[in-house]
Amino acid sequence: MTKTWFIGLAIALACAQTHAQLRIGQPSGFSGSVAAGVKENTDGAKLYFDAVNARGGVNGQPIELISVDDKFDPKLTVELGRELITKRGVLALFLNRGTPHAQALMPLLAEHKVPLVAPSTGAMVLHEPVNPWIFNVRATYQREAARAIEHLASIGQNRIAILETDDSFGADGAAGAMQGFAKVKLEPVLRQKTPREKPDFSAVAAEIAKLQAQAVMVIASAGNTANAVHALRAAGSRAQVVTLSNNASEGFIKLLGEHARGVIVTQVFPNERSVSFPLIKEAQDLAKAKGLDGVSPAMMEGFAAAKVLTEGLRRAGPNPTPQKLRDALEGLSRYDLGGLTVSYSATNHTGLDFADLSIVDANGRFRR
Protein backbone atom coordinates (compact mmCIF):
# COMPACT_ATOMS: atom_id res chain seq x y z
CA MET A 1 0.00 0.00 0.00
CA THR A 2 2.81 2.39 0.96
CA LYS A 3 4.77 1.64 -2.21
CA THR A 4 1.68 2.13 -4.37
CA TRP A 5 0.95 5.45 -2.62
CA PHE A 6 4.50 6.72 -3.31
CA ILE A 7 4.29 5.68 -6.96
CA GLY A 8 0.97 7.50 -7.31
CA LEU A 9 2.39 10.58 -5.63
CA ALA A 10 5.43 10.55 -7.93
CA ILE A 11 3.21 10.32 -11.01
CA ALA A 12 1.01 13.16 -9.76
CA LEU A 13 4.01 15.36 -9.04
CA ALA A 14 5.50 14.63 -12.45
CA CYS A 15 2.23 15.60 -14.12
CA ALA A 16 1.99 18.78 -12.07
CA GLN A 17 5.54 19.78 -13.01
CA THR A 18 4.88 19.10 -16.70
CA HIS A 19 1.73 21.20 -16.69
CA ALA A 20 3.50 24.01 -14.85
CA GLN A 21 5.92 24.28 -17.77
CA LEU A 22 3.29 26.16 -19.78
CA ARG A 23 2.67 28.91 -17.28
CA ILE A 24 2.56 32.38 -18.85
CA GLY A 25 2.65 35.57 -16.78
CA GLN A 26 0.74 38.76 -17.49
CA PRO A 27 1.41 41.77 -15.25
CA SER A 28 -0.89 44.49 -16.59
CA GLY A 29 -3.21 47.32 -15.65
CA PHE A 30 -6.44 45.56 -14.70
CA SER A 31 -7.37 48.62 -12.67
CA GLY A 32 -6.89 52.30 -13.42
CA SER A 33 -7.16 54.30 -16.62
CA VAL A 34 -6.33 51.42 -18.99
CA ALA A 35 -8.44 48.71 -17.34
CA ALA A 36 -11.12 48.49 -20.05
CA GLY A 37 -8.65 47.84 -22.86
CA VAL A 38 -6.54 45.46 -20.77
CA LYS A 39 -9.59 43.36 -19.93
CA GLU A 40 -10.55 43.13 -23.60
CA ASN A 41 -6.96 42.23 -24.60
CA THR A 42 -7.01 39.46 -22.01
CA ASP A 43 -10.46 38.21 -23.00
CA GLY A 44 -9.21 37.84 -26.57
CA ALA A 45 -6.13 35.91 -25.45
CA LYS A 46 -8.20 33.61 -23.25
CA LEU A 47 -10.59 32.98 -26.13
CA TYR A 48 -7.73 31.37 -28.05
CA PHE A 49 -6.00 29.69 -25.10
CA ASP A 50 -9.29 28.11 -23.98
CA ALA A 51 -9.82 26.69 -27.46
CA VAL A 52 -6.27 25.28 -27.51
CA ASN A 53 -6.67 23.73 -24.06
CA ALA A 54 -10.02 22.20 -25.04
CA ARG A 55 -8.18 20.39 -27.86
CA GLY A 56 -5.57 18.99 -25.46
CA GLY A 57 -3.20 21.93 -25.09
CA VAL A 58 0.22 22.23 -26.71
CA ASN A 59 2.16 18.99 -26.99
CA GLY A 60 -0.35 17.54 -24.54
CA GLN A 61 0.10 20.31 -21.95
CA PRO A 62 -2.41 23.05 -21.10
CA ILE A 63 -1.52 26.74 -21.21
CA GLU A 64 -2.04 28.54 -17.89
CA LEU A 65 -2.29 32.33 -18.10
CA ILE A 66 -1.49 33.98 -14.77
CA SER A 67 -2.81 37.55 -14.89
CA VAL A 68 -1.96 40.02 -12.11
CA ASP A 69 -2.86 43.68 -11.67
CA ASP A 70 0.07 46.10 -11.79
CA LYS A 71 -2.32 49.04 -11.33
CA PHE A 72 -0.65 50.63 -14.39
CA ASP A 73 2.42 51.40 -12.25
CA PRO A 74 5.78 50.56 -13.90
CA LYS A 75 7.45 49.89 -10.55
CA LEU A 76 4.78 47.37 -9.65
CA THR A 77 5.05 45.84 -13.13
CA VAL A 78 8.67 44.95 -12.42
CA GLU A 79 7.92 43.62 -8.92
CA LEU A 80 5.15 41.40 -10.22
CA GLY A 81 7.18 40.35 -13.25
CA ARG A 82 10.04 39.24 -11.01
CA GLU A 83 7.64 37.28 -8.81
CA LEU A 84 6.05 35.58 -11.82
CA ILE A 85 9.48 34.52 -13.09
CA THR A 86 11.18 33.50 -9.85
CA LYS A 87 8.24 32.16 -7.81
CA ARG A 88 5.66 31.05 -10.40
CA GLY A 89 8.13 29.70 -12.94
CA VAL A 90 6.54 31.28 -16.01
CA LEU A 91 7.97 30.55 -19.44
CA ALA A 92 7.30 34.07 -20.66
CA LEU A 93 5.74 37.38 -19.79
CA PHE A 94 2.88 38.32 -22.08
CA LEU A 95 0.58 41.11 -23.23
CA ASN A 96 1.44 43.71 -20.60
CA ARG A 97 0.10 47.23 -21.21
CA GLY A 98 2.17 50.41 -21.24
CA THR A 99 5.34 51.77 -22.82
CA PRO A 100 7.13 52.76 -19.56
CA HIS A 101 6.05 49.39 -18.13
CA ALA A 102 7.59 47.37 -20.97
CA GLN A 103 10.76 49.46 -20.79
CA ALA A 104 10.98 48.84 -17.06
CA LEU A 105 10.81 45.08 -17.68
CA MET A 106 13.78 45.05 -20.08
CA PRO A 107 16.54 44.56 -17.46
CA LEU A 108 14.48 41.80 -15.82
CA LEU A 109 14.09 39.95 -19.12
CA ALA A 110 17.84 40.09 -19.75
CA GLU A 111 18.68 39.08 -16.18
CA HIS A 112 16.50 35.97 -16.18
CA LYS A 113 16.58 35.29 -19.95
CA VAL A 114 12.80 35.20 -20.22
CA PRO A 115 10.94 36.50 -23.30
CA LEU A 116 8.21 39.13 -23.31
CA VAL A 117 5.68 38.24 -26.01
CA ALA A 118 3.23 40.72 -27.52
CA PRO A 119 3.57 43.76 -25.24
CA SER A 120 0.39 45.79 -25.75
CA THR A 121 2.23 48.91 -26.84
CA GLY A 122 3.60 50.09 -30.15
CA ALA A 123 6.59 51.97 -28.75
CA MET A 124 9.49 52.16 -31.19
CA VAL A 125 11.97 51.43 -28.38
CA LEU A 126 10.60 47.87 -28.30
CA HIS A 127 11.33 47.47 -32.02
CA GLU A 128 14.59 49.33 -32.58
CA PRO A 129 17.21 48.36 -31.67
CA VAL A 130 16.05 44.75 -31.63
CA ASN A 131 15.78 43.38 -28.10
CA PRO A 132 16.51 39.63 -28.19
CA TRP A 133 13.88 38.95 -25.51
CA ILE A 134 10.95 41.03 -26.84
CA PHE A 135 8.62 39.80 -29.60
CA ASN A 136 6.08 42.34 -30.84
CA VAL A 137 2.80 41.33 -32.51
CA ARG A 138 1.63 44.74 -33.69
CA ALA A 139 2.69 47.83 -35.64
CA THR A 140 4.41 50.81 -34.02
CA TYR A 141 2.63 53.87 -32.63
CA GLN A 142 4.81 56.02 -34.85
CA ARG A 143 3.45 54.35 -37.96
CA GLU A 144 -0.13 54.81 -36.68
CA ALA A 145 0.34 58.45 -35.73
CA ALA A 146 2.04 59.39 -39.01
CA ARG A 147 -0.73 57.76 -41.02
CA ALA A 148 -3.41 59.58 -39.02
CA ILE A 149 -1.80 63.00 -39.60
CA GLU A 150 -1.44 62.27 -43.31
CA HIS A 151 -5.12 61.32 -43.45
CA LEU A 152 -6.22 64.53 -41.72
CA ALA A 153 -4.17 66.62 -44.13
CA SER A 154 -5.61 64.73 -47.10
CA ILE A 155 -9.14 65.80 -46.14
CA GLY A 156 -8.16 69.44 -45.69
CA GLN A 157 -7.69 69.54 -41.92
CA ASN A 158 -4.46 71.52 -41.62
CA ARG A 159 -4.86 73.16 -38.21
CA ILE A 160 -3.98 70.20 -35.99
CA ALA A 161 -3.04 70.18 -32.30
CA ILE A 162 -1.25 67.45 -30.34
CA LEU A 163 -1.89 66.53 -26.72
CA GLU A 164 0.69 64.02 -25.51
CA THR A 165 1.08 62.29 -22.17
CA ASP A 166 4.30 63.37 -20.48
CA ASP A 167 6.03 59.99 -20.58
CA SER A 168 7.84 57.74 -23.06
CA PHE A 169 4.55 56.63 -24.64
CA GLY A 170 3.49 60.20 -25.34
CA ALA A 171 6.88 61.15 -26.72
CA ASP A 172 6.96 58.10 -28.98
CA GLY A 173 3.50 58.73 -30.45
CA ALA A 174 4.26 62.43 -30.91
CA ALA A 175 7.47 61.57 -32.77
CA GLY A 176 5.36 59.59 -35.25
CA ALA A 177 2.90 62.47 -35.57
CA MET A 178 5.76 64.85 -36.34
CA GLN A 179 6.91 62.48 -39.09
CA GLY A 180 3.43 62.77 -40.55
CA PHE A 181 3.53 66.56 -40.30
CA ALA A 182 6.90 66.64 -42.09
CA LYS A 183 5.56 64.48 -44.90
CA VAL A 184 2.62 66.82 -45.55
CA LYS A 185 4.72 69.94 -44.91
CA LEU A 186 2.74 71.20 -41.90
CA GLU A 187 3.39 72.12 -38.27
CA PRO A 188 1.02 71.56 -35.33
CA VAL A 189 -0.84 74.67 -34.17
CA LEU A 190 -0.18 73.46 -30.61
CA ARG A 191 1.86 70.68 -29.04
CA GLN A 192 1.19 70.26 -25.34
CA LYS A 193 2.41 67.70 -22.82
CA THR A 194 -0.07 66.66 -20.12
CA PRO A 195 0.48 64.81 -16.82
CA ARG A 196 0.12 61.05 -16.85
CA GLU A 197 -1.84 61.01 -13.60
CA LYS A 198 -5.13 62.91 -13.29
CA PRO A 199 -4.50 65.65 -15.87
CA ASP A 200 -6.76 68.72 -15.98
CA PHE A 201 -7.54 69.45 -19.63
CA SER A 202 -9.76 72.52 -19.10
CA ALA A 203 -7.10 75.18 -19.79
CA VAL A 204 -5.55 73.53 -22.84
CA ALA A 205 -9.03 72.73 -24.21
CA ALA A 206 -9.92 76.42 -24.02
CA GLU A 207 -6.67 77.29 -25.82
CA ILE A 208 -7.41 74.76 -28.57
CA ALA A 209 -10.88 76.22 -29.02
CA LYS A 210 -9.40 79.73 -29.23
CA LEU A 211 -6.88 78.57 -31.85
CA GLN A 212 -9.78 77.10 -33.86
CA ALA A 213 -7.95 73.83 -34.33
CA GLN A 214 -9.68 71.60 -36.87
CA ALA A 215 -8.34 68.40 -35.34
CA VAL A 216 -6.65 67.21 -32.15
CA MET A 217 -4.50 64.12 -31.79
CA VAL A 218 -4.67 62.86 -28.21
CA ILE A 219 -1.87 60.47 -27.22
CA ALA A 220 -2.95 59.20 -23.81
CA SER A 221 -4.61 56.35 -21.93
CA ALA A 222 -8.29 55.62 -22.50
CA GLY A 223 -9.46 57.41 -19.36
CA ASN A 224 -7.32 60.49 -19.98
CA THR A 225 -8.24 60.64 -23.66
CA ALA A 226 -11.95 60.47 -22.82
CA ASN A 227 -11.49 63.28 -20.28
CA ALA A 228 -9.69 65.36 -22.92
CA VAL A 229 -12.61 64.90 -25.34
CA HIS A 230 -15.13 65.94 -22.69
CA ALA A 231 -13.04 69.03 -21.89
CA LEU A 232 -12.77 69.98 -25.57
CA ARG A 233 -16.51 69.77 -26.07
CA ALA A 234 -17.16 71.73 -22.86
CA ALA A 235 -14.81 74.45 -24.17
CA GLY A 236 -16.84 74.68 -27.37
CA SER A 237 -14.32 72.99 -29.66
CA ARG A 238 -15.78 70.81 -32.39
CA ALA A 239 -12.35 69.65 -33.55
CA GLN A 240 -11.98 66.17 -35.00
CA VAL A 241 -10.40 63.98 -32.30
CA VAL A 242 -7.89 61.29 -33.26
CA THR A 243 -6.26 58.80 -30.91
CA LEU A 244 -4.09 55.70 -31.18
CA SER A 245 -4.81 51.97 -31.06
CA ASN A 246 -4.16 51.70 -27.33
CA ASN A 247 -7.72 53.03 -27.13
CA ALA A 248 -9.23 50.60 -29.63
CA SER A 249 -11.62 49.07 -27.12
CA GLU A 250 -15.35 49.07 -26.51
CA GLY A 251 -14.57 50.24 -23.00
CA PHE A 252 -13.04 53.42 -24.42
CA ILE A 253 -16.20 54.12 -26.41
CA LYS A 254 -18.23 53.81 -23.22
CA LEU A 255 -15.94 56.30 -21.48
CA LEU A 256 -16.55 58.79 -24.31
CA GLY A 257 -20.30 58.60 -23.73
CA GLU A 258 -22.28 61.16 -25.72
CA HIS A 259 -19.08 62.44 -27.37
CA ALA A 260 -18.06 59.10 -28.90
CA ARG A 261 -19.46 59.62 -32.38
CA GLY A 262 -16.87 60.75 -34.91
CA VAL A 263 -13.75 60.01 -32.86
CA ILE A 264 -11.05 58.44 -35.06
CA VAL A 265 -9.05 55.56 -33.58
CA THR A 266 -6.09 54.00 -35.36
CA GLN A 267 -6.14 50.21 -35.61
CA VAL A 268 -3.41 47.57 -35.90
CA PHE A 269 -5.58 44.62 -36.94
CA PRO A 270 -8.19 44.18 -39.68
CA ASN A 271 -11.83 45.06 -39.12
CA GLU A 272 -13.09 42.84 -36.31
CA ARG A 273 -16.21 42.10 -38.38
CA SER A 274 -14.37 41.31 -41.63
CA VAL A 275 -14.76 37.53 -41.75
CA SER A 276 -12.96 37.46 -45.11
CA PHE A 277 -9.84 37.32 -42.93
CA PRO A 278 -9.56 33.75 -41.56
CA LEU A 279 -8.10 35.18 -38.34
CA ILE A 280 -11.22 37.27 -37.76
CA LYS A 281 -13.57 34.42 -38.67
CA GLU A 282 -11.78 32.09 -36.28
CA ALA A 283 -12.13 34.58 -33.42
CA GLN A 284 -15.76 35.35 -34.28
CA ASP A 285 -16.68 31.66 -34.37
CA LEU A 286 -15.03 30.95 -31.01
CA ALA A 287 -16.70 34.02 -29.48
CA LYS A 288 -20.15 32.97 -30.71
CA ALA A 289 -19.59 29.46 -29.37
CA LYS A 290 -19.12 31.09 -25.95
CA GLY A 291 -22.30 33.12 -26.31
CA LEU A 292 -20.55 36.43 -27.06
CA ASP A 293 -21.88 38.90 -29.61
CA GLY A 294 -18.49 39.19 -31.28
CA VAL A 295 -15.01 40.55 -30.71
CA SER A 296 -13.58 44.06 -30.31
CA PRO A 297 -10.32 45.40 -31.80
CA ALA A 298 -8.67 45.06 -28.39
CA MET A 299 -9.81 41.44 -28.18
CA MET A 300 -8.31 40.79 -31.61
CA GLU A 301 -4.94 42.07 -30.40
CA GLY A 302 -5.04 39.59 -27.52
CA PHE A 303 -6.30 36.79 -29.77
CA ALA A 304 -3.50 37.27 -32.32
CA ALA A 305 -0.92 37.55 -29.54
CA ALA A 306 -2.10 34.26 -28.02
CA LYS A 307 -1.94 32.57 -31.41
CA VAL A 308 1.68 33.65 -31.96
CA LEU A 309 2.70 32.60 -28.44
CA THR A 310 0.99 29.22 -28.85
CA GLU A 311 2.85 28.57 -32.11
CA GLY A 312 6.10 29.43 -30.35
CA LEU A 313 5.27 26.97 -27.56
CA ARG A 314 4.44 24.26 -30.10
CA ARG A 315 7.76 24.72 -31.88
CA ALA A 316 9.66 24.81 -28.58
CA GLY A 317 8.82 21.11 -28.13
CA PRO A 318 7.40 18.98 -25.30
CA ASN A 319 9.85 20.27 -22.67
CA PRO A 320 10.01 24.01 -23.34
CA THR A 321 12.22 26.47 -21.51
CA PRO A 322 12.26 30.27 -21.82
CA GLN A 323 15.35 29.99 -24.04
CA LYS A 324 13.76 27.34 -26.27
CA LEU A 325 10.63 29.47 -26.59
CA ARG A 326 12.71 32.53 -27.50
CA ASP A 327 14.60 30.59 -30.15
CA ALA A 328 11.39 29.08 -31.55
CA LEU A 329 9.77 32.49 -31.88
CA GLU A 330 12.79 34.00 -33.58
CA GLY A 331 12.60 31.15 -36.08
CA LEU A 332 9.04 31.99 -37.11
CA SER A 333 9.09 32.94 -40.78
CA ARG A 334 5.99 33.86 -42.77
CA TYR A 335 3.70 32.24 -40.21
CA ASP A 336 0.12 32.68 -41.39
CA LEU A 337 -2.07 34.00 -38.57
CA GLY A 338 -5.06 33.86 -40.89
CA GLY A 339 -4.69 36.46 -43.62
CA LEU A 340 -1.81 38.21 -41.83
CA THR A 341 1.77 36.98 -41.93
CA VAL A 342 4.12 37.10 -38.95
CA SER A 343 7.88 36.86 -39.38
CA TYR A 344 10.76 37.26 -36.93
CA SER A 345 14.50 37.07 -37.33
CA ALA A 346 17.62 38.00 -35.38
CA THR A 347 17.35 41.51 -36.87
CA ASN A 348 13.56 42.02 -36.74
CA HIS A 349 11.16 41.41 -33.85
CA THR A 350 8.27 43.57 -35.13
CA GLY A 351 6.14 40.67 -36.32
CA LEU A 352 3.30 42.66 -37.92
CA ASP A 353 3.14 46.07 -39.58
CA PHE A 354 -0.60 46.43 -40.31
CA ALA A 355 -2.09 49.90 -39.64
CA ASP A 356 -5.54 51.29 -40.44
CA LEU A 357 -8.03 53.95 -39.33
CA SER A 358 -11.50 53.58 -37.84
CA ILE A 359 -14.21 55.98 -36.72
CA VAL A 360 -16.83 55.57 -34.00
CA ASP A 361 -20.30 55.62 -35.55
CA ALA A 362 -23.66 56.77 -34.17
CA ASN A 363 -24.25 53.30 -32.71
CA GLY A 364 -21.02 53.33 -30.74
CA ARG A 365 -19.16 50.89 -32.98
CA PHE A 366 -15.85 51.13 -34.81
CA ARG A 367 -16.26 51.56 -38.57
CA ARG A 368 -13.51 51.37 -41.19
Tab-separated table of C-alpha atoms in Angstrom, residues 8 14 47 50 85 100-101 107 142 150 154-155 197 203 209 212 285 295 309 320 323 326 331 344 364-366:
chain	number	residue	atom	x	y	z
A	8	GLY	CA	0.969	7.500	-7.314
A	14	ALA	CA	5.499	14.630	-12.453
A	47	LEU	CA	-10.586	32.984	-26.132
A	50	ASP	CA	-9.285	28.112	-23.978
A	85	ILE	CA	9.476	34.519	-13.089
A	100	PRO	CA	7.128	52.761	-19.558
A	101	HIS	CA	6.054	49.393	-18.130
A	107	PRO	CA	16.542	44.561	-17.463
A	142	GLN	CA	4.814	56.017	-34.853
A	150	GLU	CA	-1.443	62.267	-43.307
A	154	SER	CA	-5.613	64.725	-47.095
A	155	ILE	CA	-9.141	65.803	-46.140
A	197	GLU	CA	-1.836	61.012	-13.599
A	203	ALA	CA	-7.096	75.183	-19.786
A	209	ALA	CA	-10.883	76.221	-29.024
A	212	GLN	CA	-9.778	77.096	-33.858
A	285	ASP	CA	-16.678	31.655	-34.375
A	295	VAL	CA	-15.010	40.552	-30.706
A	309	LEU	CA	2.703	32.601	-28.438
A	320	PRO	CA	10.007	24.012	-23.338
A	323	GLN	CA	15.347	29.994	-24.039
A	326	ARG	CA	12.713	32.527	-27.499
A	331	GLY	CA	12.602	31.146	-36.078
A	344	TYR	CA	10.756	37.260	-36.930
A	364	GLY	CA	-21.018	53.331	-30.739
A	365	ARG	CA	-19.158	50.889	-32.984
A	366	PHE	CA	-15.854	51.127	-34.812
